[in-house]
Short mmCIF file of C-alpha atoms in Angstrom, two decimals:
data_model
loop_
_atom_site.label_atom_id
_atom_site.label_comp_id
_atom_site.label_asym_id
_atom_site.label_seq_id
_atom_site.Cartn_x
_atom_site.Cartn_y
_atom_site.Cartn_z
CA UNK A 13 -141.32 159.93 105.82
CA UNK A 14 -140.50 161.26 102.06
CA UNK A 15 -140.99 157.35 101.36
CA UNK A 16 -139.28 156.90 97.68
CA UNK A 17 -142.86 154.90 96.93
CA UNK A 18 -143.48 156.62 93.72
CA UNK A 19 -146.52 158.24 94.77
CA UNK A 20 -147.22 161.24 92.17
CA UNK A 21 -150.52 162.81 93.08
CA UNK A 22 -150.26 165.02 89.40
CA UNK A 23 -150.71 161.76 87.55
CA UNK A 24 -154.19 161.47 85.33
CA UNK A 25 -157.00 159.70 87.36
CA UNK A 26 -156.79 156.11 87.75
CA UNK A 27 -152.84 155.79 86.46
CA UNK A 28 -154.32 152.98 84.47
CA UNK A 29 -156.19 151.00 87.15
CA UNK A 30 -159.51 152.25 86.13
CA UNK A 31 -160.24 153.93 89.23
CA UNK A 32 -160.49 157.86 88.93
CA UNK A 33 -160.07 157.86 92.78
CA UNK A 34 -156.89 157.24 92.52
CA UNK A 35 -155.19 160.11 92.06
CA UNK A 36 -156.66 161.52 95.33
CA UNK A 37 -155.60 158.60 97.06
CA UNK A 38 -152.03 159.21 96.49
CA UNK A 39 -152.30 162.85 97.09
CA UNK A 40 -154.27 162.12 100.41
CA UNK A 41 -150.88 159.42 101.41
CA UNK A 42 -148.32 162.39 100.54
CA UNK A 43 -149.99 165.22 102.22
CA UNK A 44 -150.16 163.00 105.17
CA UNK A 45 -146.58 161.82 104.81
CA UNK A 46 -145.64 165.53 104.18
CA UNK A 47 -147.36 166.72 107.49
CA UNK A 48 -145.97 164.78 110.02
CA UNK A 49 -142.45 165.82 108.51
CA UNK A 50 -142.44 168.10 111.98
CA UNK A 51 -141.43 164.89 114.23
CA UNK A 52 -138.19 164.42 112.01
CA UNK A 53 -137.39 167.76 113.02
CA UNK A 54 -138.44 167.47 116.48
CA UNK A 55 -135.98 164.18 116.82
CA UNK A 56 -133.44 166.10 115.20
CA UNK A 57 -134.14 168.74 117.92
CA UNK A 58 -133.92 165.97 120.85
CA UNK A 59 -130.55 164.29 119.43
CA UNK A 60 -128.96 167.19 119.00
CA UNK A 61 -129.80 167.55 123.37
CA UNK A 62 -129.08 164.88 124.37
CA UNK A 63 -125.94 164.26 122.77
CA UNK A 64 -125.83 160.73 121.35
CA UNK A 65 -123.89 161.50 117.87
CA UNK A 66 -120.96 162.18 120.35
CA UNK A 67 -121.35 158.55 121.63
CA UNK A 68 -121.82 157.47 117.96
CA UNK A 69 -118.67 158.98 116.73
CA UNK A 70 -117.00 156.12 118.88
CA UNK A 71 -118.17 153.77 116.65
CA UNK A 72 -121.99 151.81 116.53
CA UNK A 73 -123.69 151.37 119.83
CA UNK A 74 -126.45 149.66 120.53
CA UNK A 75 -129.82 151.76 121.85
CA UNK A 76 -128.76 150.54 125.46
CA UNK A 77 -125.34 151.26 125.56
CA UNK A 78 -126.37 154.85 123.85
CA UNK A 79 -129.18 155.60 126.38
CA UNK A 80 -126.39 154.33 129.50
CA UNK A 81 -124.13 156.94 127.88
CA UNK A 82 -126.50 159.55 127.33
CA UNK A 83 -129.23 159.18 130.15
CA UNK A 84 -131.92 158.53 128.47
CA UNK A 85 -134.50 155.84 128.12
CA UNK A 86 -133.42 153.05 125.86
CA UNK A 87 -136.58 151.49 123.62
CA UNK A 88 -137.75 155.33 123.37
CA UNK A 89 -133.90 156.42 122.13
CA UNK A 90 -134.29 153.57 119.98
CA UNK A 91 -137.25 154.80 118.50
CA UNK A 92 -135.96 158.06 117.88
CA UNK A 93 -132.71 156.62 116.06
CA UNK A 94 -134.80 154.59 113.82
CA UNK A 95 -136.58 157.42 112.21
CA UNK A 96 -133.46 159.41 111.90
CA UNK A 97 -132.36 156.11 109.50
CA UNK A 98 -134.61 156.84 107.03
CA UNK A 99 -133.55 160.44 106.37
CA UNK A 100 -130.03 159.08 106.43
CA UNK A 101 -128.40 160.32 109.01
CA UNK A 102 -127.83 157.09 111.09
CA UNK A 103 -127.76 153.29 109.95
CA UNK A 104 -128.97 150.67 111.88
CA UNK A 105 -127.43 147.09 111.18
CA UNK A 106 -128.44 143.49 111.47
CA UNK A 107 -128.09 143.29 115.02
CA UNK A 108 -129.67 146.37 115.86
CA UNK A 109 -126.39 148.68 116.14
CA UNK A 110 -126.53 151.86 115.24
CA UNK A 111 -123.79 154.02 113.24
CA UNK A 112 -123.32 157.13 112.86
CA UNK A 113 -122.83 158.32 109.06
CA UNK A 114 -121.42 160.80 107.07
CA UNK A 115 -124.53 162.59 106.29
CA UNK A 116 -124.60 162.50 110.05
CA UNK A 117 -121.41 163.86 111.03
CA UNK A 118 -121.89 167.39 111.56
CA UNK A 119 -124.70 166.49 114.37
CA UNK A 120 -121.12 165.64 116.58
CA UNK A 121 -120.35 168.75 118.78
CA UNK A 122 -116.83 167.83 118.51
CA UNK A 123 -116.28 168.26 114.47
CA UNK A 124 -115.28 171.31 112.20
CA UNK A 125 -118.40 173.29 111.72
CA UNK A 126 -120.94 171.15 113.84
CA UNK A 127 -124.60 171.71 113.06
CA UNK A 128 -125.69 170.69 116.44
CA UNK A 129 -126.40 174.43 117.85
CA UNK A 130 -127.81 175.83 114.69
CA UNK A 131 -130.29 172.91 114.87
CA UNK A 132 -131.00 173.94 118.57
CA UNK A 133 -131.07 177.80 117.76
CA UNK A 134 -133.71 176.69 114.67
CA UNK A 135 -135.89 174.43 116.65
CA UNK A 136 -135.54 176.76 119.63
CA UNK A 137 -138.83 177.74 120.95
CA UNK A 138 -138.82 181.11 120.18
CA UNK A 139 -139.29 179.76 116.61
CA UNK A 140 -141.02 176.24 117.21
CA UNK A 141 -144.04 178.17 118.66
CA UNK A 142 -144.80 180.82 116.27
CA UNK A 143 -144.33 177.94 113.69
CA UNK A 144 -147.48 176.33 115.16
CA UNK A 145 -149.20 179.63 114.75
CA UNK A 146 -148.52 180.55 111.09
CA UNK A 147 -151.95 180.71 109.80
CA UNK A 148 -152.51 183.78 112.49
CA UNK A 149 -149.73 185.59 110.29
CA UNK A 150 -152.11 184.88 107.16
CA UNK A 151 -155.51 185.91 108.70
CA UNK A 152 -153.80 189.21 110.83
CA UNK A 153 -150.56 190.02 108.77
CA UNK A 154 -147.32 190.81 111.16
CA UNK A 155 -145.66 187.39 113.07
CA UNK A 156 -146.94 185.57 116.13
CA UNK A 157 -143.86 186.29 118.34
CA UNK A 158 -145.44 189.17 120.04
CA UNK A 159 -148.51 187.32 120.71
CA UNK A 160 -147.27 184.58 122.52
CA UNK A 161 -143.88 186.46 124.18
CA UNK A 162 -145.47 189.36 124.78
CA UNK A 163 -143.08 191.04 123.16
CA UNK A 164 -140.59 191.40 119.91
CA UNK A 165 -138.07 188.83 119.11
CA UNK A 166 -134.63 190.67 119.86
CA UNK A 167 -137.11 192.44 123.13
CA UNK A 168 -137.26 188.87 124.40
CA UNK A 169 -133.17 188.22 123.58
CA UNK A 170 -132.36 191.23 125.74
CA UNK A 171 -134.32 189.69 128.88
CA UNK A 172 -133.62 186.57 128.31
CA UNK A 173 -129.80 185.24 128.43
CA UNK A 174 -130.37 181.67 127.67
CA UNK A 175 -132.37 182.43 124.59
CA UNK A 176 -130.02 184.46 123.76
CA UNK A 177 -127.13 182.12 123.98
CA UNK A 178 -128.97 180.03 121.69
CA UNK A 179 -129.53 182.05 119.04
CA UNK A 180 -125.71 183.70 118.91
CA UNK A 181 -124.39 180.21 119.19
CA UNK A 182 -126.59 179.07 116.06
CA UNK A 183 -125.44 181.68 114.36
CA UNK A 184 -122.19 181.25 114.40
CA UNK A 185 -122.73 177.62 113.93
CA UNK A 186 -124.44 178.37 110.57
CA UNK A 187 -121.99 181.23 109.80
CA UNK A 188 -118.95 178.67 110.43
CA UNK A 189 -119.76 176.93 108.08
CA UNK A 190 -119.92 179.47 105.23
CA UNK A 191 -117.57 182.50 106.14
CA UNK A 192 -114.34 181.27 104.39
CA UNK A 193 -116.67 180.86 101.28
CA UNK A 194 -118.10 183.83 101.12
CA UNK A 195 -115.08 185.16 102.15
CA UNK A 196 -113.13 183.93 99.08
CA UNK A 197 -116.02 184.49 96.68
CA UNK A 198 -115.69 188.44 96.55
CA UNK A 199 -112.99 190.54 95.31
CA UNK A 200 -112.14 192.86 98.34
CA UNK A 201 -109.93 196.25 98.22
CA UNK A 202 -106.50 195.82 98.37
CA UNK A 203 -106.78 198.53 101.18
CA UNK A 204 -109.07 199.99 103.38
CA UNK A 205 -111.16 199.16 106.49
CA UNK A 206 -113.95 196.57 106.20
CA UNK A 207 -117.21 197.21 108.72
CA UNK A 208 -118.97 194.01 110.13
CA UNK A 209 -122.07 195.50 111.08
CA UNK A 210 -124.02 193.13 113.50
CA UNK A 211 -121.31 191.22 112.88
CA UNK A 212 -121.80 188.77 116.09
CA UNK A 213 -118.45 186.98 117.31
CA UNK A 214 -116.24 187.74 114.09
CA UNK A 215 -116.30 184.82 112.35
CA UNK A 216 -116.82 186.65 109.01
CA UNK A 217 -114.71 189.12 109.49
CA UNK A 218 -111.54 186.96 110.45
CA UNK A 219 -111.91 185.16 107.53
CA UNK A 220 -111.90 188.49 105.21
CA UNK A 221 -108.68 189.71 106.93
CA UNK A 222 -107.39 186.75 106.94
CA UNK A 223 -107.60 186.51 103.05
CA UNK A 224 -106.55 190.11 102.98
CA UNK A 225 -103.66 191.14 104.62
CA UNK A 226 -103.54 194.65 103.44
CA UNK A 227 -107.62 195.18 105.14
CA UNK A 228 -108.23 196.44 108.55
CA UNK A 229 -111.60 195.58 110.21
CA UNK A 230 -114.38 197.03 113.01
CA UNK A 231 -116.83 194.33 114.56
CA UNK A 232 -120.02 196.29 115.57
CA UNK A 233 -122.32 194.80 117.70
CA UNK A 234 -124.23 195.22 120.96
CA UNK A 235 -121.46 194.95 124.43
CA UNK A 236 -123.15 191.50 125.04
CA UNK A 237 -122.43 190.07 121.52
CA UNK A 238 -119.15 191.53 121.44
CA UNK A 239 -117.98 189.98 124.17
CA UNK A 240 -117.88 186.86 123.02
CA UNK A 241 -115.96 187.65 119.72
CA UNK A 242 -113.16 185.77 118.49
CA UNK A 243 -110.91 188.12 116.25
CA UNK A 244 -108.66 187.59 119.15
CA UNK A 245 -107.76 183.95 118.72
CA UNK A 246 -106.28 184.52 115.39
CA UNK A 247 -102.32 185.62 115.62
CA UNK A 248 -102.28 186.44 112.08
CA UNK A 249 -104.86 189.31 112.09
CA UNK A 250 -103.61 190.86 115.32
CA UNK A 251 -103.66 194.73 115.45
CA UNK A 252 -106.06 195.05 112.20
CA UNK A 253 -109.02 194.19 113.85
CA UNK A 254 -111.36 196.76 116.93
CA UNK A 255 -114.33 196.61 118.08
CA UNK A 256 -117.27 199.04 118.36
CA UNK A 257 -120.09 198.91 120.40
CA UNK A 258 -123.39 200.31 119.01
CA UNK A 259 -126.98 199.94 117.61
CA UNK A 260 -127.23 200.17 113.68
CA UNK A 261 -130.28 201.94 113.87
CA UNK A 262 -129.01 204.59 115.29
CA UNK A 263 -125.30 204.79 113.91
CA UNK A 264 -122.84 202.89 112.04
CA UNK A 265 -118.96 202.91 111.69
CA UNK A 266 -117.11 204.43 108.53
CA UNK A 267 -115.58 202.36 106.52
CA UNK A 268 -114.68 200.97 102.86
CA UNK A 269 -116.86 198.49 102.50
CA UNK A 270 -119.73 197.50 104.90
CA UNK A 271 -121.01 193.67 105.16
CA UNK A 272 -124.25 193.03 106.54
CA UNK A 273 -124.53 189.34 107.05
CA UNK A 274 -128.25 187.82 107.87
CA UNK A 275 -129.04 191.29 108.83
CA UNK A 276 -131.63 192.67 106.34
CA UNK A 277 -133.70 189.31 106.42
CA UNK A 278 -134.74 190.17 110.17
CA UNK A 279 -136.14 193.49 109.10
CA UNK A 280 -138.89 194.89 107.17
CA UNK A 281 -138.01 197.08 104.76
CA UNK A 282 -137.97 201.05 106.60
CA UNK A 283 -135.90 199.23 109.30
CA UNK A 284 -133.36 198.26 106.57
CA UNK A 285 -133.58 201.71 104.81
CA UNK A 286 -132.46 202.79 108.22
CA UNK A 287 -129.75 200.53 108.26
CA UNK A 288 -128.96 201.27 104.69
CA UNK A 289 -129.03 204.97 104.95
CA UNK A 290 -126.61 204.89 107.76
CA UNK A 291 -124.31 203.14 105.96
CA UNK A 292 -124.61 205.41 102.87
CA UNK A 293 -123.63 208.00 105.12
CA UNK A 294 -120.69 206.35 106.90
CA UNK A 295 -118.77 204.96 103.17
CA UNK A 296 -115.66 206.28 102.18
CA UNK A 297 -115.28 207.87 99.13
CA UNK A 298 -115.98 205.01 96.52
CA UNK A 299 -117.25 202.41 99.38
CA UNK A 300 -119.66 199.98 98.63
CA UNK A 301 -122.40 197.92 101.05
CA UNK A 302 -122.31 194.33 100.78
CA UNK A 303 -125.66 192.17 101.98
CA UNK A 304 -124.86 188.51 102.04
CA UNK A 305 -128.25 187.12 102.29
CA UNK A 306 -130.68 184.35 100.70
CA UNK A 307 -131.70 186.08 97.33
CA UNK A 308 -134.96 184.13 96.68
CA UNK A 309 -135.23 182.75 92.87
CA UNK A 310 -137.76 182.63 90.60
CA UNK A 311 -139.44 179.18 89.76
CA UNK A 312 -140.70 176.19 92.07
CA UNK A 313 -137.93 174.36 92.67
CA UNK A 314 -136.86 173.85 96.12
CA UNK A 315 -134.35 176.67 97.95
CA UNK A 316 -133.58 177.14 101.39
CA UNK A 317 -135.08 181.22 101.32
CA UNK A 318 -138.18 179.70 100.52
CA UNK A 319 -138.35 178.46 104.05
CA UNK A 320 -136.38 180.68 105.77
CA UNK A 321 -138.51 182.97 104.63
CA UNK A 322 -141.43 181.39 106.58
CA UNK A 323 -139.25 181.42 109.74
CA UNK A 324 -138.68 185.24 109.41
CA UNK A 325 -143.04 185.86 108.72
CA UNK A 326 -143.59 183.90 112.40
CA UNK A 327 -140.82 185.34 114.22
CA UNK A 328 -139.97 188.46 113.06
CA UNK A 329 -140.55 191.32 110.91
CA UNK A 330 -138.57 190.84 108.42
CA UNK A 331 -138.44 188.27 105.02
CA UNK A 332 -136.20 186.91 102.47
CA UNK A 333 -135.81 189.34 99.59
CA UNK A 334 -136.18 188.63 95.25
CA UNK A 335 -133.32 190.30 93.46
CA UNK A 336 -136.12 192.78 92.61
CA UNK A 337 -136.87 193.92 96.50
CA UNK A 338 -133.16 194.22 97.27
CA UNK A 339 -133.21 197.23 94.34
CA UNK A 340 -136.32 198.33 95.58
CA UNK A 341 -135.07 198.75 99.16
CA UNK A 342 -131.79 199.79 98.13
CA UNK A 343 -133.28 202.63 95.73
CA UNK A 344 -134.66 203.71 99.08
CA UNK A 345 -131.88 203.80 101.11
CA UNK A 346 -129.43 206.23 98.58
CA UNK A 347 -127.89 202.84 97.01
CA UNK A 348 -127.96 201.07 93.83
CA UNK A 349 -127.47 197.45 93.05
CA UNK A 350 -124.88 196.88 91.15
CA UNK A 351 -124.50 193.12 91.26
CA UNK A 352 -125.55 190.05 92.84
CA UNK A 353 -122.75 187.12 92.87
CA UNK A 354 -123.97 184.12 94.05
CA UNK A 355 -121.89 181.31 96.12
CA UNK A 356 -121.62 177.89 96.51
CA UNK A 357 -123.37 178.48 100.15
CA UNK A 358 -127.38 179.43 100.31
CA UNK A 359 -126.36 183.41 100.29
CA UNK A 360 -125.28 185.30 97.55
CA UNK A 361 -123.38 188.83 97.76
CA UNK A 362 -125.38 191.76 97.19
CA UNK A 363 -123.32 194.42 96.15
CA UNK A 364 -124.47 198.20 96.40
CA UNK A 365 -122.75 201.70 95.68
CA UNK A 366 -123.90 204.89 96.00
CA UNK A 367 -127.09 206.48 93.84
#
């Protein structure tokens, strides 16, 4: 898939053959090739399961060996490796070995911010489905969770602890990877006490406080997220850190500064004035709100929003925002943007004060 076969359906008609077909013909191959981009994902998915970049990171196995080690069956494993090749991610060799490489790393459970559950959490039903039921969001508006759940999206979570596990997991997979980042890429108070709202296990906020050793910090979350925080493990932030159990649409925690992390994406927009105006109400004296989110940019070239974005219209009710909806909604919510910094990860720092 995404052969490098120079097909470029925009050319003019015949790209000097003489045929005026052709340029349909080589639309017709990458639309094709484009569509049946879903199977890389779903061998992604079935990799990550099963395990076999663990065996890899051993050094190059053959597709027996693998399947001995990883229980599965070997010409089918085999088949599954070799399309993972051409995205990269694995090499086979001349006598049909397979290595893991370093575009492929992160699939290891074993490494410094692993991908392996955020690619479970992303391929997770709960999104896979409503993926395959997109065009119902175009023809009826609203996602196609409900619909085939019977129920909302964080509903379902609360019933169901497996899919719940999933999706905090992910999370914190994803977040791993871009907490000390975002940490370092905003210039907190010298002082004060820093609010993770729906802040899931910590991970962002231990990296604040540990940057800032002056900061105290409150984790809010639900009891069941909380309790599998991990502000604890850290010696060097001990006694600045509590936790807070709560829902944000009902209340949040004073503070300095608030930080709402993948938060306002899940929500349509009077949800997130909610949010918002509860944190207006809870700042300190010259506090400010920060959203680290996907801001979605202008143009056509490719950015992760863009699809993310698709991910929150099936699933939820919420999307990724332009830096024109995040003053909209904040205008709403009390709060004015006063900057947007962007970081070397896919989110940028929103940064809001009061109106």
């Amino acid at each position: 898939m995404h052969q490098n076969d120079g097909r470029q359906p925009g050319n003019a008609p015949g790209n000097g053959d003489g045929d005026p077909d052709e340029r349909y013909r080589r639309s017709n191959a990458l639309l094709v090739d484009e569509v049946l981009g879903f199977l890389f994902a779903a061998a992604l998915r079935a990799a990550a399961e099963v395990g076999v970049a663990d065996h890899l990171a051993k050094g190059p196995g053959t597709p027996a060996d693998l399947a001995a080690a990883t229980g599965t069956d070997a010409r089918n494993l085999y088949r599954l490796l070799r399309l993972l090749a051409t995205r990269g991610l694995v090499a086979e060799d001349e006598s049909g070995r397979f290595a893991l490489t370093e575009a492929g790393q992160a699939l290891r459970s074993d490494v410094p911010y692993s991908a392996r559950a955020a690619i479970l959490m992303l391929s997770d039903r709960t999104f896979w489905l409503p993926a395959g039921e997109l065009t119902r969001c175009l023809t009826e508006g609203g996602s196609a969770f409900d619909e085939i759940f019977g129920m909302p999206f964080f509903d379902h979570f609360a019933r169901d602890a497996r899919t719940a596990a999933v999706f905090h997991d992910g999370m914190a997979a994803m977040s791993d990877a871009e907490n000390a980042i975002l940490a370092a890429g905003y210039d907190f108070p010298s002082t004060g006490t820093v609010v993770d709202i729906g802040g899931g296990h910590g991970g962002l906020l231990l990296e604040v406080l540990r940057r800032n050793p002056a900061l105290s910090g409150v984790l809010y979350d639900r009891p069941h997220v909380l309790a599998g925080h991990r502000l604890g493990t850290a010696p060097e932030v001990e006694g600045r850190w509590s936790l807070t159990e709560g829902d944000f649409f009902e209340a949040v925690p004073p503070g300095d500064v608030h930080l709402l992390k993948r938060i306002t994406h899940d929500w349509d927009d009077d949800q997130c004035a909610t949010v918002l105006g509860h944190c207006r109400r809870a700042l300190h004296p010259g506090g400010r709100v920060l959203i680290l989110d996907a801001v979605v940019p202008r143009g056509n070239a490719p950015h992760q929003s863009k699809a993310l974005d698709l991910l929150m219209m099936v699933s939820l009710t919420g999307r990724e925002r332009t830096e024109e909806d995040f003053a909209e909604l904040l205008a709403k919510s009390g709060l004015r943007l006063s900057r947007i910094i962007p970081t070397p990860t896919v989110l940028s720092v929103v940064e809001a004060v009061p109106a």
